[in-house]
mmCIF file of C-alpha atoms in Angstrom:
data_model
loop_
_atom_site.group_PDB
_atom_site.id
_atom_site.type_symbol
_atom_site.label_atom_id
_atom_site.label_comp_id
_atom_site.label_asym_id
_atom_site.label_seq_id
_atom_site.Cartn_x
_atom_site.Cartn_y
_atom_site.Cartn_z
ATOM 1 C CA MET A 1 -0.004 -0.002 0.006
ATOM 2 C CA ASN A 2 1.394 3.327 -1.110
ATOM 3 C CA LEU A 3 0.560 5.430 1.926
ATOM 4 C CA PHE A 4 2.314 3.067 4.274
ATOM 5 C CA ASP A 5 5.369 3.316 2.045
ATOM 6 C CA SER A 6 5.257 7.061 2.585
ATOM 7 C CA LEU A 7 5.406 6.373 6.319
ATOM 8 C CA THR A 8 8.385 4.067 5.784
ATOM 9 C CA ILE A 9 10.226 6.691 3.781
ATOM 10 C CA SER A 10 9.565 9.507 6.244
ATOM 11 C CA GLY A 11 10.403 7.184 9.119
ATOM 12 C CA SER A 12 13.792 6.373 7.596
ATOM 13 C CA ALA A 13 14.492 10.103 7.390
ATOM 14 C CA LEU A 14 13.476 10.597 11.015
ATOM 15 C CA ALA A 15 15.891 7.877 12.084
ATOM 16 C CA ALA A 16 18.702 9.278 9.949
ATOM 17 C CA GLN A 17 18.249 12.819 11.247
ATOM 18 C CA ARG A 18 18.055 11.612 14.824
ATOM 19 C CA GLN A 19 21.345 9.761 14.396
ATOM 20 C CA ARG A 20 22.853 12.872 12.833
ATOM 21 C CA SER A 21 21.857 14.987 15.830
ATOM 22 C CA GLU A 22 23.350 12.313 18.116
ATOM 23 C CA ILE A 23 26.641 12.625 16.264
ATOM 24 C CA VAL A 24 26.509 16.422 16.562
ATOM 25 C CA ALA A 25 25.822 16.086 20.292
ATOM 26 C CA ALA A 26 28.826 13.776 20.599
ATOM 27 C CA ASN A 27 31.003 16.302 18.769
ATOM 28 C CA MET A 28 29.925 19.120 21.067
ATOM 29 C CA ALA A 29 30.303 17.010 24.202
ATOM 30 C CA ASN A 30 33.833 16.027 23.170
ATOM 31 C CA ALA A 31 34.939 19.473 22.033
ATOM 32 C CA GLU A 32 37.668 19.484 24.687
ATOM 33 C CA THR A 33 38.464 15.776 24.823
ATOM 34 C CA THR A 34 42.212 15.193 24.516
ATOM 35 C CA HIS A 35 42.295 11.557 25.436
ATOM 36 C CA THR A 36 40.548 8.723 23.585
ATOM 37 C CA GLN A 37 40.806 4.933 23.567
ATOM 38 C CA ALA A 38 42.237 5.033 20.089
ATOM 39 C CA GLY A 39 44.846 7.487 21.316
ATOM 40 C CA GLY A 40 45.149 11.165 20.523
ATOM 41 C CA PRO A 41 42.402 13.743 20.775
ATOM 42 C CA TYR A 42 38.785 13.166 19.820
ATOM 43 C CA ARG A 43 38.161 13.460 16.074
ATOM 44 C CA ARG A 44 35.103 15.306 14.844
ATOM 45 C CA LYS A 45 32.624 12.929 13.205
ATOM 46 C CA GLU A 46 30.345 13.537 10.255
ATOM 47 C CA VAL A 47 27.498 11.480 8.816
ATOM 48 C CA VAL A 48 27.075 10.552 5.154
ATOM 49 C CA PHE A 49 23.484 10.306 3.951
ATOM 50 C CA GLN A 50 22.618 7.893 1.209
ATOM 51 C CA SER A 51 19.393 7.428 -0.648
ATOM 52 C CA SER A 52 18.500 3.791 -1.062
ATOM 53 C CA SER A 53 15.875 2.288 -3.274
ATOM 54 C CA ALA A 54 14.670 -0.616 -1.173
ATOM 55 C CA SER A 55 15.042 -2.669 1.940
ATOM 56 C CA GLY A 56 15.762 -6.358 1.636
ATOM 57 C CA PHE A 57 12.267 -7.403 2.728
ATOM 58 C CA ARG A 58 10.685 -5.113 0.194
ATOM 59 C CA LEU A 59 12.899 -6.338 -2.613
ATOM 60 C CA ALA A 60 12.038 -9.932 -1.752
ATOM 61 C CA LEU A 61 8.329 -9.127 -1.859
ATOM 62 C CA ALA A 62 8.738 -7.370 -5.213
ATOM 63 C CA GLY A 63 10.466 -10.501 -6.490
ATOM 64 C CA THR A 64 7.367 -12.574 -5.800
ATOM 65 C CA GLY A 65 5.365 -10.349 -8.148
ATOM 66 C CA HIS A 66 2.759 -9.397 -5.557
ATOM 67 C CA MET A 67 4.122 -5.884 -5.123
ATOM 68 C CA ASN A 68 4.214 -3.079 -7.628
ATOM 69 C CA GLY A 69 7.824 -2.293 -6.920
ATOM 70 C CA PRO A 70 10.273 -1.490 -4.197
ATOM 71 C CA THR A 71 9.853 1.482 -1.934
ATOM 72 C CA ALA A 72 11.827 4.214 -3.575
ATOM 73 C CA GLY A 73 13.724 6.952 -1.863
ATOM 74 C CA THR A 74 14.329 5.918 1.729
ATOM 75 C CA VAL A 75 17.354 7.592 3.269
ATOM 76 C CA GLN A 76 19.959 6.064 5.522
ATOM 77 C CA ILE A 77 23.316 6.891 7.017
ATOM 78 C CA SER A 78 25.783 4.929 4.923
ATOM 79 C CA GLU A 79 28.800 5.692 7.099
ATOM 80 C CA VAL A 80 30.135 7.951 9.806
ATOM 81 C CA VAL A 81 33.398 9.511 8.716
ATOM 82 C CA GLU A 82 36.015 11.319 10.738
ATOM 83 C CA ASP A 83 36.927 14.880 9.890
ATOM 84 C CA PRO A 84 40.563 14.867 8.712
ATOM 85 C CA THR A 85 41.218 18.409 9.999
ATOM 86 C CA PRO A 86 44.410 18.340 12.108
ATOM 87 C CA PRO A 87 43.962 18.963 15.843
ATOM 88 C CA VAL A 88 44.533 22.371 17.351
ATOM 89 C CA MET A 89 47.704 22.621 19.436
ATOM 90 C CA ARG A 90 47.533 24.625 22.655
ATOM 91 C CA TYR A 91 50.482 25.351 24.926
ATOM 92 C CA GLU A 92 49.637 23.746 28.299
ATOM 93 C CA PRO A 93 52.834 22.237 29.694
ATOM 94 C CA ASN A 94 51.199 20.973 32.880
ATOM 95 C CA HIS A 95 48.549 18.959 31.066
ATOM 96 C CA PRO A 96 49.113 15.159 31.302
ATOM 97 C CA ASP A 97 48.539 14.794 27.545
ATOM 98 C CA ALA A 98 51.070 17.472 26.638
ATOM 99 C CA ASN A 99 53.825 16.438 24.210
ATOM 100 C CA LYS A 100 57.503 17.051 24.887
ATOM 101 C CA ASP A 101 57.249 20.672 23.726
ATOM 102 C CA GLY A 102 54.353 21.308 26.144
ATOM 103 C CA TYR A 103 51.600 21.408 23.504
ATOM 104 C CA VAL A 104 48.284 19.597 23.914
ATOM 105 C CA ALA A 105 46.302 18.451 20.876
ATOM 106 C CA TYR A 106 42.673 19.535 21.137
ATOM 107 C CA PRO A 107 39.983 18.460 18.650
ATOM 108 C CA SER A 108 39.305 21.173 16.079
ATOM 109 C CA ILE A 109 35.589 21.582 16.758
ATOM 110 C CA ASN A 110 33.808 24.808 15.987
ATOM 111 C CA PRO A 111 30.728 25.115 18.233
ATOM 112 C CA VAL A 112 29.016 27.440 15.779
ATOM 113 C CA MET A 113 29.326 24.910 12.987
ATOM 114 C CA GLU A 114 27.968 22.187 15.228
ATOM 115 C CA MET A 115 25.028 24.337 16.293
ATOM 116 C CA VAL A 116 24.144 25.123 12.688
ATOM 117 C CA ASP A 117 24.366 21.443 11.835
ATOM 118 C CA LEU A 118 22.128 20.623 14.794
ATOM 119 C CA MET A 119 19.547 23.215 13.798
ATOM 120 C CA SER A 120 19.486 21.943 10.246
ATOM 121 C CA SER A 121 19.028 18.421 11.527
ATOM 122 C CA VAL A 122 16.183 19.482 13.841
ATOM 123 C CA ARG A 123 14.439 21.311 11.005
ATOM 124 C CA SER A 124 14.699 18.287 8.751
ATOM 125 C CA TYR A 125 13.311 16.148 11.529
ATOM 126 C CA GLN A 126 10.332 18.512 11.911
ATOM 127 C CA LEU A 127 9.787 18.488 8.159
ATOM 128 C CA ASN A 128 9.656 14.716 8.003
ATOM 129 C CA ALA A 129 7.508 14.552 11.125
ATOM 130 C CA SER A 130 4.950 16.760 9.413
ATOM 131 C CA ALA A 131 5.163 14.518 6.358
ATOM 132 C CA VAL A 132 4.362 11.576 8.642
ATOM 133 C CA SER A 133 1.309 13.331 10.050
ATOM 134 C CA ALA A 134 0.166 14.198 6.533
ATOM 135 C CA ALA A 135 0.364 10.548 5.505
ATOM 136 C CA LYS A 136 -1.349 9.510 8.718
ATOM 137 C CA GLN A 137 -4.178 11.920 8.040
ATOM 138 C CA MET A 138 -4.615 10.485 4.552
ATOM 139 C CA ILE A 139 -4.729 6.946 5.933
ATOM 140 C CA GLN A 140 -7.279 8.045 8.523
ATOM 141 C CA GLN A 141 -9.436 9.529 5.764
ATOM 142 C CA SER A 142 -9.377 6.249 3.871
ATOM 143 C CA ILE A 143 -10.492 4.484 7.030
ATOM 144 C CA ASP A 144 -13.300 6.998 7.367
ATOM 145 C CA ILE A 145 -14.727 5.802 4.030
ATOM 146 C CA LEU A 146 -15.880 2.745 5.976
ATOM 147 C CA LYS A 147 -17.823 4.853 8.419
ATOM 148 C CA SER A 148 -21.292 5.891 7.378
ATOM 149 C CA MET B 1 -24.357 -0.026 -14.131
ATOM 150 C CA PRO B 2 -23.028 3.505 -14.184
ATOM 151 C CA THR B 3 -21.661 3.742 -10.636
ATOM 152 C CA ILE B 4 -18.866 1.187 -11.033
ATOM 153 C CA PRO B 5 -16.667 3.153 -13.498
ATOM 154 C CA ILE B 6 -16.948 6.234 -11.272
ATOM 155 C CA ILE B 7 -15.707 4.344 -8.262
ATOM 156 C CA SER B 8 -12.876 2.733 -10.240
ATOM 157 C CA THR B 9 -11.931 6.121 -11.617
ATOM 158 C CA LEU B 10 -11.872 7.527 -8.116
ATOM 159 C CA GLU B 11 -9.849 4.532 -7.028
ATOM 160 C CA SER B 12 -7.174 5.231 -9.607
ATOM 161 C CA TYR B 13 -7.272 8.915 -8.650
ATOM 162 C CA LEU B 14 -6.661 8.022 -5.012
ATOM 163 C CA ARG B 15 -3.913 5.572 -5.921
ATOM 164 C CA LEU B 16 -2.165 8.194 -8.004
ATOM 165 C CA THR B 17 -2.462 10.809 -5.269
ATOM 166 C CA ALA B 18 -0.989 8.360 -2.787
ATOM 167 C CA SER B 19 1.896 7.606 -5.182
ATOM 168 C CA ARG B 20 2.573 11.293 -5.478
ATOM 169 C CA GLU B 21 2.504 11.639 -1.718
ATOM 170 C CA GLN B 22 5.105 8.878 -1.616
ATOM 171 C CA ALA B 23 7.328 10.672 -4.125
ATOM 172 C CA ILE B 24 7.076 13.877 -2.090
ATOM 173 C CA SER B 25 7.892 12.022 1.129
ATOM 174 C CA ALA B 26 10.983 10.596 -0.597
ATOM 175 C CA ASN B 27 12.049 14.069 -1.694
ATOM 176 C CA MET B 28 11.565 15.416 1.824
ATOM 177 C CA ALA B 29 13.449 12.487 3.343
ATOM 178 C CA ASN B 30 16.407 13.079 1.054
ATOM 179 C CA VAL B 31 16.629 16.833 1.625
ATOM 180 C CA ASP B 32 20.180 16.411 2.960
ATOM 181 C CA THR B 33 21.371 13.606 0.705
ATOM 182 C CA PRO B 34 24.147 14.805 -1.603
ATOM 183 C CA GLY B 35 23.468 14.229 -5.287
ATOM 184 C CA TYR B 36 19.795 13.425 -4.833
ATOM 185 C CA HIS B 37 17.453 14.799 -7.497
ATOM 186 C CA THR B 38 13.790 15.707 -6.969
ATOM 187 C CA ARG B 39 11.402 13.097 -8.355
ATOM 188 C CA ASP B 40 7.740 13.374 -9.138
ATOM 189 C CA ILE B 41 5.018 11.743 -11.225
ATOM 190 C CA ASN B 42 3.287 13.430 -14.125
ATOM 191 C CA PHE B 43 -0.113 13.554 -12.439
ATOM 192 C CA GLN B 44 -2.289 14.641 -15.349
ATOM 193 C CA GLY B 45 -0.681 12.274 -17.825
ATOM 194 C CA GLU B 46 -0.912 9.321 -15.481
ATOM 195 C CA LEU B 47 -4.515 10.136 -14.535
ATOM 196 C CA SER B 48 -5.678 10.268 -18.126
ATOM 197 C CA LYS B 49 -3.821 7.011 -18.815
ATOM 198 C CA ALA B 50 -5.534 5.405 -15.819
ATOM 199 C CA MET B 51 -8.956 6.725 -16.867
ATOM 200 C CA ASN B 52 -8.525 5.301 -20.360
ATOM 201 C CA GLY B 53 -7.675 2.026 -18.689
ATOM 202 C CA VAL B 54 -10.847 2.234 -16.587
ATOM 203 C CA LEU B 55 -13.025 2.877 -19.626
ATOM 204 C CA ASN B 56 -11.485 0.045 -21.617
ATOM 205 C CA GLU B 57 -11.832 -2.363 -18.743
ATOM 206 C CA SER B 58 -15.421 -1.481 -18.029
ATOM 207 C CA ALA B 59 -16.072 -2.327 -21.709
ATOM 208 C CA ASP B 60 -14.546 -5.795 -21.558
ATOM 209 C CA GLY B 61 -15.371 -6.385 -17.877
ATOM 210 C CA THR B 62 -11.992 -7.642 -16.690
ATOM 211 C CA GLY B 63 -10.813 -7.391 -13.095
ATOM 212 C CA ALA B 64 -8.939 -4.722 -11.220
ATOM 213 C CA MET B 65 -6.233 -2.854 -13.070
ATOM 214 C CA GLN B 66 -2.689 -2.181 -12.056
ATOM 215 C CA ILE B 67 -1.398 1.368 -11.874
ATOM 216 C CA SER B 68 2.328 1.813 -11.824
ATOM 217 C CA PRO B 69 2.992 5.508 -12.379
ATOM 218 C CA VAL B 70 6.334 6.480 -13.861
ATOM 219 C CA VAL B 71 8.452 8.384 -11.374
ATOM 220 C CA GLN B 72 10.795 10.768 -13.162
ATOM 221 C CA GLU B 73 13.233 13.446 -12.196
ATOM 222 C CA VAL B 74 11.917 17.009 -12.195
ATOM 223 C CA LYS B 75 13.706 19.386 -14.559
ATOM 224 C CA GLY B 76 14.428 23.067 -13.986
ATOM 225 C CA LEU B 77 15.130 23.105 -10.249
ATOM 226 C CA MET B 78 18.201 24.852 -8.931
ATOM 227 C CA GLU B 79 20.914 22.512 -7.750
ATOM 228 C CA ARG B 80 22.829 23.175 -4.549
ATOM 229 C CA PRO B 81 26.619 22.809 -4.525
ATOM 230 C CA ASP B 82 26.291 19.243 -3.137
ATOM 231 C CA GLY B 83 24.284 18.184 -6.197
ATOM 232 C CA ASN B 84 20.942 18.067 -4.386
ATOM 233 C CA ASN B 85 18.041 20.011 -5.920
ATOM 234 C CA VAL B 86 15.223 19.466 -3.400
ATOM 235 C CA ASN B 87 13.235 22.665 -2.952
ATOM 236 C CA LEU B 88 11.432 22.603 0.368
ATOM 237 C CA ASP B 89 8.853 25.208 -0.631
ATOM 238 C CA ARG B 90 7.874 23.187 -3.669
ATOM 239 C CA GLU B 91 7.606 19.976 -1.666
ATOM 240 C CA GLY B 92 5.618 21.573 1.145
ATOM 241 C CA LEU B 93 3.110 23.140 -1.221
ATOM 242 C CA LEU B 94 2.780 19.949 -3.246
ATOM 243 C CA MET B 95 2.268 17.926 -0.095
ATOM 244 C CA SER B 96 -0.631 20.079 1.137
ATOM 245 C CA GLN B 97 -2.065 20.111 -2.364
ATOM 246 C CA THR B 98 -1.838 16.340 -2.592
ATOM 247 C CA GLN B 99 -3.416 15.956 0.811
ATOM 248 C CA LEU B 100 -6.390 18.095 -0.205
ATOM 249 C CA GLN B 101 -6.697 16.232 -3.514
ATOM 250 C CA TYR B 102 -6.802 12.970 -1.591
ATOM 251 C CA GLN B 103 -9.476 14.402 0.703
ATOM 252 C CA ILE B 104 -11.568 15.362 -2.317
ATOM 253 C CA GLY B 105 -11.248 11.836 -3.687
ATOM 254 C CA VAL B 106 -12.276 10.329 -0.366
ATOM 255 C CA GLN B 107 -15.294 12.618 -0.133
ATOM 256 C CA LEU B 108 -16.369 11.672 -3.650
ATOM 257 C CA VAL B 109 -16.036 7.961 -2.886
ATOM 258 C CA LYS B 110 -18.073 8.423 0.278
ATOM 259 C CA HIS B 111 -20.690 10.269 -1.734
ATOM 260 C CA GLN B 112 -20.927 7.401 -4.232
ATOM 261 C CA PHE B 113 -21.442 4.871 -1.461
ATOM 262 C CA HIS B 114 -24.043 7.102 0.173
ATOM 263 C CA GLN B 115 -25.921 7.258 -3.105
ATOM 264 C CA ILE B 116 -25.950 3.478 -3.356
ATOM 265 C CA LEU B 117 -27.021 3.245 0.276
ATOM 266 C CA SER B 118 -29.858 5.679 -0.199
ATOM 267 C CA ALA B 119 -31.003 3.667 -3.239
ATOM 268 C CA ILE B 120 -30.942 0.506 -1.110
ATOM 269 C CA ASN B 121 -32.894 2.231 1.656
ATOM 270 C CA GLY B 122 -35.487 3.451 -0.778
ATOM 271 C CA GLY B 123 -34.643 7.070 -1.451
ATOM 272 C CA GLY B 124 -36.242 9.602 0.898
ATOM 273 C CA GLN B 125 -37.202 7.057 3.585
ATOM 274 C CA GLY B 126 -33.528 6.086 4.165
#
């Protein structure tokens, strides 16, 4: 059914945007983190969105010939990449993570950039949430045909 | 029986509107996907195709028809530097338009069924 596919598509975008805002939150929380398990300062992370034509289940159904075609246009986060920008060096000789010259590597995170990214993600989330309620309203109207 | 083609026509209208809603949802979902291009269906073309199908089928009396509208990329939209050309204003307007179109279709279907019901109940007494 088409309208439920709309819900699937908008839902995939909601999930993707939520994950994006989680990544932004992680970036802001770790703006001053100099120590990670991998060693070195925290690296800023970015998400990569990818539009995908179908989920596996949907493709399998389409293969049986009972479905018109796969759900087109769902979005997903294909990978989370690290920003290659070199860390910012600050002179803090008493810091335990300081190198032999007394410099500490801090992640190069710009709070303004993160805030803008977060706002854009929140707006996209709102947009897709309103698309969900539009589709829900249409489904509700179809159900109302059954009422007298 | 004149009511059946009307309801099938309305059915294809509703199906098409729902397909368009799906295309718009996909555009909205991919508003941040680099390289994504806006897609839409040619509503008028697909509707007239579907209505021709309805008329032909009511002539030979075969079963339900299949509508698979062609989803194509929309030309003439400005592309952002990341290769994405989704225009939120366009999608928002089209979504509310599609929603209202769907509502019209639903009201017309309801009206058809009410007419049948009032015929069953004997006109004015029902």
